[in-house]
Structure formats: C-alpha cells, structure tokens
Coordinates of N, CA, C and O in Angstrom, one line a residue:
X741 N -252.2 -14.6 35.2 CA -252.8 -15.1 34.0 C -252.2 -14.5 32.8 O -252.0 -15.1 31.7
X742 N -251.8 -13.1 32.9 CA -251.5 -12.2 31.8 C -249.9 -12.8 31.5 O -249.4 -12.9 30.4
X743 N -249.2 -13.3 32.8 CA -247.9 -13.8 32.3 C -247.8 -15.0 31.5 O -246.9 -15.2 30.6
X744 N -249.2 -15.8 32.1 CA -249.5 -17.1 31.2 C -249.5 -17.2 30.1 O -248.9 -18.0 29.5
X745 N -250.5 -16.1 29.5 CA -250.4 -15.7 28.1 C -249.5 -15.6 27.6 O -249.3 -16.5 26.8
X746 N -248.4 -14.6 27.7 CA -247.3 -13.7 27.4 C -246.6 -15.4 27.0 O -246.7 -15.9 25.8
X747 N -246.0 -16.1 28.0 CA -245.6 -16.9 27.7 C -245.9 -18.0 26.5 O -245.1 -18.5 25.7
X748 N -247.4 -18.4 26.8 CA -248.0 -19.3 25.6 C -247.3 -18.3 24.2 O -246.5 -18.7 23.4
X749 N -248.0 -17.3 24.4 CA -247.7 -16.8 23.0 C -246.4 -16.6 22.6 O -246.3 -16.6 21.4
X750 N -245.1 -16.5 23.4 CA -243.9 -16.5 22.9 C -243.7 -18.0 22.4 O -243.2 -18.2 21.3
X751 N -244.1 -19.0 23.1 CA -244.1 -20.9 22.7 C -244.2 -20.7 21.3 O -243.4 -20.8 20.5
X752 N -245.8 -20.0 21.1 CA -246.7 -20.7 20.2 C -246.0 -19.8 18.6 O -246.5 -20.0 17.5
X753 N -244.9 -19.0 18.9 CA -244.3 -17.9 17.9 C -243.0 -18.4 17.9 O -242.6 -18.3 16.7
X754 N -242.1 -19.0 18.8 CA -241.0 -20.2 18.7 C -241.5 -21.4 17.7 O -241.0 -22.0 16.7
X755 N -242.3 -21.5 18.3 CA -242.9 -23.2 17.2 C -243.2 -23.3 16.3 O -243.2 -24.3 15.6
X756 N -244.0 -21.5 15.9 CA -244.2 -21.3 14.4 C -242.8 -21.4 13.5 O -242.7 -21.8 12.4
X757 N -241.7 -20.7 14.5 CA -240.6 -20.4 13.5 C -239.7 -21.9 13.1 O -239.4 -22.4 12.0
X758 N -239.5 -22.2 14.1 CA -239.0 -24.0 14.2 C -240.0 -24.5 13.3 O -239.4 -24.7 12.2
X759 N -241.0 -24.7 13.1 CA -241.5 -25.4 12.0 C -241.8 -24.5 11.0 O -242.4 -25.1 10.1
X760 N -241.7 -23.2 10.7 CA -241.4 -23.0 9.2 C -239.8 -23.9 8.6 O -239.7 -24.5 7.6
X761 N -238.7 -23.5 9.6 CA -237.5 -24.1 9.0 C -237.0 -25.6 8.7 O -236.1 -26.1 7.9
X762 N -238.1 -26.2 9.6 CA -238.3 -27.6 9.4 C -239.3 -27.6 8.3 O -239.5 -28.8 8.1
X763 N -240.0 -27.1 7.6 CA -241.2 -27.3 6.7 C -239.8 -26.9 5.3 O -239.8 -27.6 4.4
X764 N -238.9 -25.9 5.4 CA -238.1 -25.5 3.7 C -237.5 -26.4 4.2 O -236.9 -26.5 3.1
X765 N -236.9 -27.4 4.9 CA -235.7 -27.9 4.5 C -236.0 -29.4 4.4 O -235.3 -30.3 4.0
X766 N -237.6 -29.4 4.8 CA -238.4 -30.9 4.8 C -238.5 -30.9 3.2 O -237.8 -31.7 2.6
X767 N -239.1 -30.2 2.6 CA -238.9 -30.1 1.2 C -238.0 -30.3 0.2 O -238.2 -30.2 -1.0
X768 N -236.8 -30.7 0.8 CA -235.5 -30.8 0.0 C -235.2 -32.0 -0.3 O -235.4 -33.0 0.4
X769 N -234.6 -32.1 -1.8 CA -234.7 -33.4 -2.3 C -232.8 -33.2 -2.1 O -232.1 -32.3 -2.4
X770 N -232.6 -34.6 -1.5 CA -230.5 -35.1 -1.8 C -230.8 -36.4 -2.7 O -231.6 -37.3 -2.8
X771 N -229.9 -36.0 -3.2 CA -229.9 -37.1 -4.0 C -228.3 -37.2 -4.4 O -227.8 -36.1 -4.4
X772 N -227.5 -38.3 -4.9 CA -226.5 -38.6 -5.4 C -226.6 -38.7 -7.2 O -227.5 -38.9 -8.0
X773 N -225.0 -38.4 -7.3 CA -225.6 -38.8 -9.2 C -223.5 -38.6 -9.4 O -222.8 -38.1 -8.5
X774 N -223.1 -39.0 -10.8 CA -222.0 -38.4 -11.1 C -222.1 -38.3 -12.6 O -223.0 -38.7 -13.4
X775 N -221.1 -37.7 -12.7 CA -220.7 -37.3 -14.4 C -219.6 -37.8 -15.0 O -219.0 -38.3 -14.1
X776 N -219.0 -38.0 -15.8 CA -217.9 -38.4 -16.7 C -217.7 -37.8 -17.8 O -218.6 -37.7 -18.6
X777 N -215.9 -37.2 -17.9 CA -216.1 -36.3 -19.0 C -214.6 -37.0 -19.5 O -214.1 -37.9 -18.8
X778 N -214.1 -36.6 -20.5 CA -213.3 -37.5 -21.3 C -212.4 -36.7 -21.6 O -212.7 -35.5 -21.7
X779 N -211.1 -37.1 -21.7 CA -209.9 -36.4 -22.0 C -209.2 -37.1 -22.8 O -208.2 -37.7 -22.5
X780 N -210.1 -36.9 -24.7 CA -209.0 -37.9 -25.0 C -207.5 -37.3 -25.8 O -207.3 -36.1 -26.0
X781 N -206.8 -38.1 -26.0 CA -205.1 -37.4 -26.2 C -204.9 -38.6 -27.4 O -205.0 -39.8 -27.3
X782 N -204.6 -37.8 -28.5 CA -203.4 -38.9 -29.9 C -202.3 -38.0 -30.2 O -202.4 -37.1 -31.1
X783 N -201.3 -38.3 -29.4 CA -200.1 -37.7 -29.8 C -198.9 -38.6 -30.4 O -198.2 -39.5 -29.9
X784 N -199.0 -37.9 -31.7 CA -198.6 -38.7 -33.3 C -196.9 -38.6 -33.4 O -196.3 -39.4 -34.1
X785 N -196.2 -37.3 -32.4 CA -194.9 -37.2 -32.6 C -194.0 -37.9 -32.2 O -194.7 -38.5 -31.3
X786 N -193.3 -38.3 -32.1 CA -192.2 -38.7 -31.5 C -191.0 -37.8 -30.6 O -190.3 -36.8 -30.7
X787 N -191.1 -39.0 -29.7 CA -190.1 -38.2 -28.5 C -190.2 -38.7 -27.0 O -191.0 -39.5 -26.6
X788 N -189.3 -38.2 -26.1 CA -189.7 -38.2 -24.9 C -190.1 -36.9 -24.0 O -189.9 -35.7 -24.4
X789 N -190.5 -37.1 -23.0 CA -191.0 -35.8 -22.1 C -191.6 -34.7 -22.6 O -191.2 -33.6 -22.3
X790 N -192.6 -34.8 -23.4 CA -193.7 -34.5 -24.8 C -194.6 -33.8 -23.4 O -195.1 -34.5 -22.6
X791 N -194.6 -32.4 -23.1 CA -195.5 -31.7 -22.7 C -197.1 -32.1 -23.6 O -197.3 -32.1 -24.8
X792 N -198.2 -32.6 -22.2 CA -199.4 -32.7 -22.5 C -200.3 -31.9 -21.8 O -200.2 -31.8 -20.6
X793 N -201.3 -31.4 -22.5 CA -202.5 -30.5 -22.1 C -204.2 -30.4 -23.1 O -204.5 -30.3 -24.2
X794 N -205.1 -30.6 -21.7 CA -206.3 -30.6 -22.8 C -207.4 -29.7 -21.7 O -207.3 -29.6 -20.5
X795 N -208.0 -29.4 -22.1 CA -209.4 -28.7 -21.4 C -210.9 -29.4 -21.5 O -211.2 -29.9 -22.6
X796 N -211.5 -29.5 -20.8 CA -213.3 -30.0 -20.9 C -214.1 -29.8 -20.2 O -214.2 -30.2 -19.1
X797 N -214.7 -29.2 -20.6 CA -216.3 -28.7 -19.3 C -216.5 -29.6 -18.7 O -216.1 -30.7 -19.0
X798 N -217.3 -29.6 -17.6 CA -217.9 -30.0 -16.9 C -219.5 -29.5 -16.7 O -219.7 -28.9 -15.6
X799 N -220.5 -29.7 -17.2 CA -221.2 -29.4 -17.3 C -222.9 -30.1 -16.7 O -223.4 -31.1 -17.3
X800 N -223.4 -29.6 -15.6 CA -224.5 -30.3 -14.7 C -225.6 -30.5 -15.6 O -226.5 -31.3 -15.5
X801 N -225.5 -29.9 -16.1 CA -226.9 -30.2 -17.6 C -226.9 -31.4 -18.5 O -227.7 -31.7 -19.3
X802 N -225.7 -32.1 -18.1 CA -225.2 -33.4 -18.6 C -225.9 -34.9 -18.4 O -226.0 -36.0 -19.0
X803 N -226.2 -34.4 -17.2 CA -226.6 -36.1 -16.3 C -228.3 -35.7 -15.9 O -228.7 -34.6 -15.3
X804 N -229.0 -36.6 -16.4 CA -230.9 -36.3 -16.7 C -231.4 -36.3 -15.2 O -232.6 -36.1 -15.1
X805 N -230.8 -36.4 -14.1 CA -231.4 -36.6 -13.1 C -230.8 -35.4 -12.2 O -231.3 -35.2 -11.1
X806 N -230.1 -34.7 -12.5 CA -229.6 -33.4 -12.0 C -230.1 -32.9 -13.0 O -231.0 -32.3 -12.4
X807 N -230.4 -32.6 -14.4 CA -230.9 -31.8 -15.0 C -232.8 -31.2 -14.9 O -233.2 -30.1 -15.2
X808 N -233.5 -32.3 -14.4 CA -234.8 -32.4 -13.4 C -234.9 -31.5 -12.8 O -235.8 -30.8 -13.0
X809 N -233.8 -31.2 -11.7 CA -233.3 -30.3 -10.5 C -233.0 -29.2 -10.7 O -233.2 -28.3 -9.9
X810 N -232.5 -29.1 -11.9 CA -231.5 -27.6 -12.4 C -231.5 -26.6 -12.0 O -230.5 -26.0 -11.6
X811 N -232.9 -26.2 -12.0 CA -233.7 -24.8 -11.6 C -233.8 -24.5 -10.1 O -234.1 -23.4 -9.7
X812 N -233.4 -25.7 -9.1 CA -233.7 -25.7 -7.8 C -232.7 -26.0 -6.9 O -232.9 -26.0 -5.7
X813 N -231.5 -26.3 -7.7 CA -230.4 -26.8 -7.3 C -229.9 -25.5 -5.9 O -229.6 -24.4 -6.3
X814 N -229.7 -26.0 -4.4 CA -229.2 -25.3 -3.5 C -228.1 -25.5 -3.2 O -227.6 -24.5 -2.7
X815 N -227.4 -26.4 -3.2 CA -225.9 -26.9 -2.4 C -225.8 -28.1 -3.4 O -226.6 -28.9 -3.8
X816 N -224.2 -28.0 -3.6 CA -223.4 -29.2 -4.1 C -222.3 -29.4 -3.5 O -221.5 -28.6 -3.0
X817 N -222.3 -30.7 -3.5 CA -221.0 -31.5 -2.6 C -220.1 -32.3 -3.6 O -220.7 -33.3 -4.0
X818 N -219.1 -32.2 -4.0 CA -218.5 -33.5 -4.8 C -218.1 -34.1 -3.8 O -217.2 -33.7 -3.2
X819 N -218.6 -35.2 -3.6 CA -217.6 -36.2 -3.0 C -216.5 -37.2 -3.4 O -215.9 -37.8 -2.5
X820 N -216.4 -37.3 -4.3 CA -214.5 -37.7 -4.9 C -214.9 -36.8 -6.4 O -215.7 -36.0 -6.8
X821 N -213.6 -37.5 -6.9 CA -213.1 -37.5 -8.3 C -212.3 -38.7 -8.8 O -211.3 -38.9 -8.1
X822 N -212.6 -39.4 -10.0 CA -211.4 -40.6 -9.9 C -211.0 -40.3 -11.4 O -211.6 -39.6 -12.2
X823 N -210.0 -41.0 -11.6 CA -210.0 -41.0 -13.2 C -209.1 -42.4 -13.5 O -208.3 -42.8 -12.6
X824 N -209.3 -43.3 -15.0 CA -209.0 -44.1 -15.0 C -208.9 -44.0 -17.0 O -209.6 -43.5 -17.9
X825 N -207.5 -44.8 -16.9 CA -207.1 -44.3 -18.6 C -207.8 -45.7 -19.6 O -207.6 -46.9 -19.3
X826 N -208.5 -45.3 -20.6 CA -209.4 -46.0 -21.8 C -208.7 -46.1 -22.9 O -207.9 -45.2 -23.1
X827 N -208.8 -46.9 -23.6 CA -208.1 -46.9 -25.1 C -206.8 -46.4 -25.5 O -206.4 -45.8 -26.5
X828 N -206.2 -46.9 -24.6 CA -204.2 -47.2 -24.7 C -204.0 -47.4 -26.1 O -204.7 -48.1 -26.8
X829 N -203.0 -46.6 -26.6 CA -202.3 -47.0 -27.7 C -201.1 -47.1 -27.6 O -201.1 -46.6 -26.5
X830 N -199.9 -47.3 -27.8 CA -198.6 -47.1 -27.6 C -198.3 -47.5 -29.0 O -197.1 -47.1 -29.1
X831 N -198.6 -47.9 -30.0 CA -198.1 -48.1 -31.8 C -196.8 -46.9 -31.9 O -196.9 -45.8 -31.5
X832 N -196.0 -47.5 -32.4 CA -195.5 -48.6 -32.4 C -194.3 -49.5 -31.6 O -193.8 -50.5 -31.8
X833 N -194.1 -48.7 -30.6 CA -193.4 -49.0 -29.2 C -193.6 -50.1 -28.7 O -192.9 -51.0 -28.4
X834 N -195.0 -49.8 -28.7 CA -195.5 -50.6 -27.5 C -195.2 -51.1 -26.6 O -195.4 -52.2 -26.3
X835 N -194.7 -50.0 -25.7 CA -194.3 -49.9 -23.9 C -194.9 -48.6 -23.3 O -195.3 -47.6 -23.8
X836 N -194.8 -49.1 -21.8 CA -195.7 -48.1 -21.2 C -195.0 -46.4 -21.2 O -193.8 -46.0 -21.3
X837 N -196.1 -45.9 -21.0 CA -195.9 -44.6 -21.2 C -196.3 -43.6 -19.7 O -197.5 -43.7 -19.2
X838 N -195.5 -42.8 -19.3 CA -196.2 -42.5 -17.8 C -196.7 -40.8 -18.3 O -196.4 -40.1 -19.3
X839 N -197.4 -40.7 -17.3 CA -197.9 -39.5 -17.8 C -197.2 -38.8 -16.1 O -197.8 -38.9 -15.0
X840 N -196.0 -38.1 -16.4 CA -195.8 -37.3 -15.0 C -195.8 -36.0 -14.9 O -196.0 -35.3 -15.8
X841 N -195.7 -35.7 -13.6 CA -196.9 -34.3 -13.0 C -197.6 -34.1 -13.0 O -197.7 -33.2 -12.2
X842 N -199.0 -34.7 -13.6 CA -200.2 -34.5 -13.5 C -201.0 -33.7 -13.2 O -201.8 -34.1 -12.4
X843 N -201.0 -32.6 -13.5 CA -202.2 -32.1 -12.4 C -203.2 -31.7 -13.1 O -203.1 -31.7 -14.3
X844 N -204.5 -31.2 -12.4 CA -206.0 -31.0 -12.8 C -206.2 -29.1 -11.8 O -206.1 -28.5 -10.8
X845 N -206.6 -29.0 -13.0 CA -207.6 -27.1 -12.6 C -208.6 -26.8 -12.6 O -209.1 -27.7 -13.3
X846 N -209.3 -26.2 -12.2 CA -210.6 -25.7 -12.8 C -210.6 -24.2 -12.5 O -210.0 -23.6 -11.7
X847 N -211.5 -23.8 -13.6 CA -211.9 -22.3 -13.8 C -213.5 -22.4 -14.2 O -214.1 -23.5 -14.4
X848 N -214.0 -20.9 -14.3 CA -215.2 -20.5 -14.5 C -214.9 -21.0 -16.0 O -213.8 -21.1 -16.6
X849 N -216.7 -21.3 -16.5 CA -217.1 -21.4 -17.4 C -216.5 -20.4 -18.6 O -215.9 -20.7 -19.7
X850 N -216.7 -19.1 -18.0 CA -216.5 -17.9 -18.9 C -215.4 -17.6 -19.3 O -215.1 -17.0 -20.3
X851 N -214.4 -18.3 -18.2 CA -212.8 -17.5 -18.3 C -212.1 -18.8 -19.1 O -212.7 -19.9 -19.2
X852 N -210.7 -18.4 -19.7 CA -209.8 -19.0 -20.2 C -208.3 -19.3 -19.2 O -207.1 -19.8 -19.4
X853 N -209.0 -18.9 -18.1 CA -207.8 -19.3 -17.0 C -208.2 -20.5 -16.2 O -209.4 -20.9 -16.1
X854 N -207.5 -20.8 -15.9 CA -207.9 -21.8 -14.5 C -207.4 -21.1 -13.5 O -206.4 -20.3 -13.4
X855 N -208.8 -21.8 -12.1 CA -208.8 -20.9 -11.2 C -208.0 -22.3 -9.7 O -208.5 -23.4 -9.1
X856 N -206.7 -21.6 -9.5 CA -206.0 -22.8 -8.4 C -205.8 -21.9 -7.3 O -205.4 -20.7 -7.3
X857 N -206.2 -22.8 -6.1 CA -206.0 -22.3 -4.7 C -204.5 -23.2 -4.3 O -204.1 -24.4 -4.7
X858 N -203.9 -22.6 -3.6 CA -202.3 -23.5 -3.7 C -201.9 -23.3 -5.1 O -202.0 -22.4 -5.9
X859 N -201.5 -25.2 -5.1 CA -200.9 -24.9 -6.4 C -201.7 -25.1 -7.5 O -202.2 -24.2 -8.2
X860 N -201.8 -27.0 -7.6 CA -202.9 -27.0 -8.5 C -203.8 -27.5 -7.7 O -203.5 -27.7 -6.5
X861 N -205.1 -27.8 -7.9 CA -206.2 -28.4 -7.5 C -206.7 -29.9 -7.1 O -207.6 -30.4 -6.4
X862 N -205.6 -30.4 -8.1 CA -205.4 -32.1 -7.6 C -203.7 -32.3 -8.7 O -203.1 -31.6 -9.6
X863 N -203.3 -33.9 -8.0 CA -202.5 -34.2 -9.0 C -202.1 -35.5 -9.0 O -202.4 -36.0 -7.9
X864 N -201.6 -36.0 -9.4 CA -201.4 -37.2 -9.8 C -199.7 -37.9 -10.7 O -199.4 -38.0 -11.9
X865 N -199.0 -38.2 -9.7 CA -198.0 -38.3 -10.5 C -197.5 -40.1 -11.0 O -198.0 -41.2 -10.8
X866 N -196.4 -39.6 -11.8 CA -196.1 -40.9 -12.3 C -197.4 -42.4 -12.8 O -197.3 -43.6 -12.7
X867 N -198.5 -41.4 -13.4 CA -199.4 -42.9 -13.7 C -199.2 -43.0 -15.2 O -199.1 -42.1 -16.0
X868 N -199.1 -44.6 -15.1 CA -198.8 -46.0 -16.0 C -200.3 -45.8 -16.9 O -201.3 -46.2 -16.3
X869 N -200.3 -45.1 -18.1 CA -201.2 -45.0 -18.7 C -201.6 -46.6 -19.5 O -202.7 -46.8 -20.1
X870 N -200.8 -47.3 -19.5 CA -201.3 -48.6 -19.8 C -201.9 -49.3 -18.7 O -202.8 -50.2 -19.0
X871 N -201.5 -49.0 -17.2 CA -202.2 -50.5 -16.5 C -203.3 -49.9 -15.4 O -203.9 -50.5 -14.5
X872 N -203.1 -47.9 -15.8 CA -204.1 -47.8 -14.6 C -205.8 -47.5 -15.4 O -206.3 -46.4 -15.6
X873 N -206.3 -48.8 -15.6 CA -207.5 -49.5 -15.8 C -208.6 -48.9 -15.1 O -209.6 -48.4 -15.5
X874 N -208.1 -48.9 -13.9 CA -209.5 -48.9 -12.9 C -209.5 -47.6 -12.2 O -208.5 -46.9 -12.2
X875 N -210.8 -47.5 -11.5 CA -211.2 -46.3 -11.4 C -209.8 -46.0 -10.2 O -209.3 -46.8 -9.4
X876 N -209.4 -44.7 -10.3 CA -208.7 -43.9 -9.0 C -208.8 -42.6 -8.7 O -208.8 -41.7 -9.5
X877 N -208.8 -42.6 -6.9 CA -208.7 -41.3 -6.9 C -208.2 -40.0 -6.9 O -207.4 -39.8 -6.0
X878 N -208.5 -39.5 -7.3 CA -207.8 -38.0 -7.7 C -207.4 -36.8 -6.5 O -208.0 -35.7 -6.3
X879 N -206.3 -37.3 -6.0 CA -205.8 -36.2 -4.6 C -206.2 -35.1 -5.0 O -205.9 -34.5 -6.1
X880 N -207.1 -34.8 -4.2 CA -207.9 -33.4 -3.9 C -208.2 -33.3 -2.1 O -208.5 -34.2 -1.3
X881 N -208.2 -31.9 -2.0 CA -208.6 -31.8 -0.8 C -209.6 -30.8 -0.9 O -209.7 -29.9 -1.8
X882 N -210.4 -31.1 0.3 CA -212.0 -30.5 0.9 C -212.1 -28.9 0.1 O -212.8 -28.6 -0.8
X883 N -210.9 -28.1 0.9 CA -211.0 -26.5 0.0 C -211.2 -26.3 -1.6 O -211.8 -25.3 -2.1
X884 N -210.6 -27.4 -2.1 CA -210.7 -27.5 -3.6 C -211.8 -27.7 -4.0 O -212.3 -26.9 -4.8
X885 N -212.6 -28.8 -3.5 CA -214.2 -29.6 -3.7 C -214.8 -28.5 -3.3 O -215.7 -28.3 -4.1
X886 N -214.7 -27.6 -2.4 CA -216.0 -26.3 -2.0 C -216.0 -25.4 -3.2 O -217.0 -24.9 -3.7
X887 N -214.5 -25.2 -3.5 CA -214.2 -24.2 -4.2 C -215.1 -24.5 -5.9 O -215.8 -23.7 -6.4
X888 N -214.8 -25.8 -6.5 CA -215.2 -25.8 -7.4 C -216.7 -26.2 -7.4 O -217.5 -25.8 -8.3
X889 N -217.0 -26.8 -6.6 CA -218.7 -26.8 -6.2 C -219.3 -25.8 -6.1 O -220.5 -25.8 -6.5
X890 N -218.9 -24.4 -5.6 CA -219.2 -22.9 -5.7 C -219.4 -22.7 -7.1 O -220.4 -22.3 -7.7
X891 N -218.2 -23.1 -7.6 CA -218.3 -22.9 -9.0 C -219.4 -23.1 -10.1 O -219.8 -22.5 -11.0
X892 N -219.6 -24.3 -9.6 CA -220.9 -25.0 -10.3 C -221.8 -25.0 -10.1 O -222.7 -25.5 -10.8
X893 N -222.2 -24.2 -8.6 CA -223.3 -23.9 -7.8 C -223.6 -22.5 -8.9 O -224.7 -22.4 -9.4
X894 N -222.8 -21.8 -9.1 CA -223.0 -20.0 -9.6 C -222.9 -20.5 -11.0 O -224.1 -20.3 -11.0
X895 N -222.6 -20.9 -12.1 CA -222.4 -21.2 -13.5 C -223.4 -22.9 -14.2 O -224.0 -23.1 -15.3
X896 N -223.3 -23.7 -13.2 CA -223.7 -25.0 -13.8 C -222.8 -25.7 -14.4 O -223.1 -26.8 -14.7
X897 N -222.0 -25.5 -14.6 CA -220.6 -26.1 -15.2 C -219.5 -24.9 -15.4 O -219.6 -23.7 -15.6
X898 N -217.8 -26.3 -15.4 CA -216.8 -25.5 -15.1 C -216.0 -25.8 -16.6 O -216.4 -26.3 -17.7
X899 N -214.8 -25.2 -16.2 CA -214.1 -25.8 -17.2 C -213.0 -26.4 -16.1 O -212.6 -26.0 -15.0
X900 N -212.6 -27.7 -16.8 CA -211.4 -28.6 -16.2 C -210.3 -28.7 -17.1 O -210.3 -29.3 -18.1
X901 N -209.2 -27.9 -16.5 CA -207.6 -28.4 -17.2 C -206.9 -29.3 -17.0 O -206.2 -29.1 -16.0
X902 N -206.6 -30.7 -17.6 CA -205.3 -31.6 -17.1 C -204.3 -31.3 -18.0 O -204.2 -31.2 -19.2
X903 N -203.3 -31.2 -17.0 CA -201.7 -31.2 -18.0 C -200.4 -31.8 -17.7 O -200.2 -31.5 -16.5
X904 N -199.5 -32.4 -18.2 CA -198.6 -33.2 -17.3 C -197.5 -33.4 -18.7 O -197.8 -32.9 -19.8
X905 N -196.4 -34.1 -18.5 CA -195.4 -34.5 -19.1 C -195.1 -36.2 -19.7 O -194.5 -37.0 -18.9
X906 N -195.7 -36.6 -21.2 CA -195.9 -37.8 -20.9 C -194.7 -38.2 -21.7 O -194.2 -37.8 -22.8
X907 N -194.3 -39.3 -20.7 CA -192.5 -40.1 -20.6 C -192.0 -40.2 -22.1 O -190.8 -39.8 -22.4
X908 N -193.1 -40.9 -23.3 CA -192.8 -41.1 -24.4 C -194.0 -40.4 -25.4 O -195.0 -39.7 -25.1
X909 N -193.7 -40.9 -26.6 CA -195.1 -40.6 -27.4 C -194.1 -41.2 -29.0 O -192.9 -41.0 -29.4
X910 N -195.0 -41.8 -29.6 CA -196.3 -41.8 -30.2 C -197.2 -42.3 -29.1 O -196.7 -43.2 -28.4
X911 N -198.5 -42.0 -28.8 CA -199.1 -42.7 -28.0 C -201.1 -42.2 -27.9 O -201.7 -41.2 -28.4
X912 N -201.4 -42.7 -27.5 CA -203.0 -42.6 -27.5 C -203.6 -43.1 -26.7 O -203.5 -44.3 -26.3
X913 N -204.7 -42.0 -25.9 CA -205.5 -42.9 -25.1 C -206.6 -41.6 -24.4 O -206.7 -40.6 -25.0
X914 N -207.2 -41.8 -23.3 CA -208.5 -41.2 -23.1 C -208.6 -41.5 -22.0 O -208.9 -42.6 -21.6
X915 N -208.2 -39.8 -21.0 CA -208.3 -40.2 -19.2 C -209.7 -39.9 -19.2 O -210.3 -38.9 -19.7
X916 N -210.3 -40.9 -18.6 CA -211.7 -40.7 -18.4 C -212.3 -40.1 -16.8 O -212.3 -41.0 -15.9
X917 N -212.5 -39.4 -16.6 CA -212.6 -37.8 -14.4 C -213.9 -38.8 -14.6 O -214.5 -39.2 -15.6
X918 N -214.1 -38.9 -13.5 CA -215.7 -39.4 -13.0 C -215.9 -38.5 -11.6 O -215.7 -39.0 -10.4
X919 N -216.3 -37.3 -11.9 CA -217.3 -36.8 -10.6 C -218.8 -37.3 -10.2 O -219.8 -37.4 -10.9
X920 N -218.4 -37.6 -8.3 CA -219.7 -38.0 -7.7 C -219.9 -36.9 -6.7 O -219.1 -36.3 -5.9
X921 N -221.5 -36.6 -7.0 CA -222.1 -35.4 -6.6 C -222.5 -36.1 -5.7 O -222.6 -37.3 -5.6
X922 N -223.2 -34.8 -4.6 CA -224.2 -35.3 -3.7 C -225.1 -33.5 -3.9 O -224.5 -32.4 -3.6
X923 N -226.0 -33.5 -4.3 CA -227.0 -32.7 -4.5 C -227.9 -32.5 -3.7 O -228.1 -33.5 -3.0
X924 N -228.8 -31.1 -3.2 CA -229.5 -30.6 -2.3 C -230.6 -29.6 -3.1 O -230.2 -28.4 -3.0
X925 N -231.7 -29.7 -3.8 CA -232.5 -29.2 -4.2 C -233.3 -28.9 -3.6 O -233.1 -29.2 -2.4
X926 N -234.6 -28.1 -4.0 CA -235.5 -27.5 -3.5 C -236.9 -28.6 -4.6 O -237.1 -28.6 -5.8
X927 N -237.5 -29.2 -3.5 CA -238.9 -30.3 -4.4 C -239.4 -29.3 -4.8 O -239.4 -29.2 -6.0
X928 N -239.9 -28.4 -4.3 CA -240.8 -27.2 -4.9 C -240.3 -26.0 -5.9 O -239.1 -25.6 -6.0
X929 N -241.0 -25.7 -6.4 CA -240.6 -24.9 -7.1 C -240.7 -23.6 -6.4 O -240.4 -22.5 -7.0

C-alpha cells in the first residue's frame, strides 16, 4: 500500500510539473506582423561606379501590433527579408542603373559598427534598380536571422547598413527591406 502511495504521489508531482509547463507556454500569444524601413538614395553627381551607402534602424516599436506585445515579447523569428526599389529616377540619362555588390549589415542599436558573421549578412548583386519592382528576397541565411533576432530580442531595434557600387549616377530612388516577423509573447503580464 505504502508503495502505492509513493508512486501516486510521484504521478501526481510529474503532472503537476507537465502542466505548470503546459499552463506558461499555453499563455503565449504568436503572432506574425512585418516592418518596412526605407532607404532612400539622390545621388546628384555624375559618374560611373559611384560608391553607395546608407543606414536605418529597424525598430519593433514601429508596427502597433508588436508594440501591444513590447513588454512581453519572448522569442523572435524573422522569417524573410525582401526588398524592392520605389521611385526610380535616372534624369537625365534615363537608362538603367545597377546597383552592384550589394550587401546589407546589421549592428546594435548603440554601436556605429555593423555587426557581420562571415562576410556580410545578406547580398544581392547586380540589381536593375529600374525594373526590380517587386518584392525580392534578400539572400540571408538561418545564422544571420538568429543573430539579428537576438539583436532585437536584447535592444528592440537594430541598425541596418546597405552599401554597394551603383553602375551610373545622376540617379534616384528608395530600396524599400520588408521584414516578416513571427513573434512569441507572453498574454500575461
């Protein structure tokens, strides 16, 4: 009988623990959401192979349905990155203009570096800033996305560097990054 016990009560102290861990993680809100941050560029000189560079936060306080969350936010996942070029100018050429090398950084909020594992963090070569319209995505791999998701998990926002070599210039236009999150909050406070 006394073994009987012994055992119920090991069950009944297993099952408490299994459903406390099922009870914090029953409480967790996922949810998806993304951001768009803007890179715009008017470069007035003339020339060719015109070194280009710009910086832009990234910032989770941006988008009203992760900002809800803010306070409770447990894990972030980016699941892509695309970017797609807005408001082409080429005056007075008017032929296309490539933007090569491309690549994209990120660093902490606080710092003036960008923080790259390898080389850079994504990149993108040879794009046709006049015909690439539509959303695309931004070669990155898994280590990168943890890495900067960490980032954003400890700060709330990063900073993002693009920089690349564009073919000609006078030229104008606005790479538009669209990060899609997948979020893991805590419903409770």
């Amino acid at each position: 009988m006394k073994k009987t016990l012994k055992i119920l009560g090991l069950l009944f102290i297993s099952a408490a623990l299994v459903t406390c861990d099922a009870l914090e993680e029953a409480d967790d809100v996922v949810f998806h959401a993304d951001i768009e941050i803007d890179f715009p560029a008017d470069e007035n000189a003339t020339g060719t192979n015109v070194p280009y560079d710009d910086m832009q936060v990234l910032d989770l306080s941006t988008n009203a349905e992760i900002y809800d969350h803010i306070d409770r936010i447990k894990d972030i996942k980016i699941e892509r990155i695309t970017y797609k070029i807005i408001f082409y100018d080429a005056s007075p050429h008017n032929t296309a203009v490539l933007l090569n090398s491309g690549t994209a950084s990120f660093g902490p909020f606080e710092t003036t570096t960008p923080t790259m594992v390898g080389n850079y963090a994504a990149g993108a070569a040879a794009v046709n800033l006049q015909t690439t319209v539509a959303e695309t995505d931004l070669d990155i791999d898994a280590d990168q996305f943890n890495d900067v998701a960490q980032m954003l998990l400890d700060d709330l926002k990063v900073k993002m560097y693009s920089e690349g070599t564009l073919s000609q210039v006078p030229v104008a236009f606005t790479v538009r990054a669209k990060f899609y999150f997948e979020i893991t909050a805590n419903a409770l406070n």
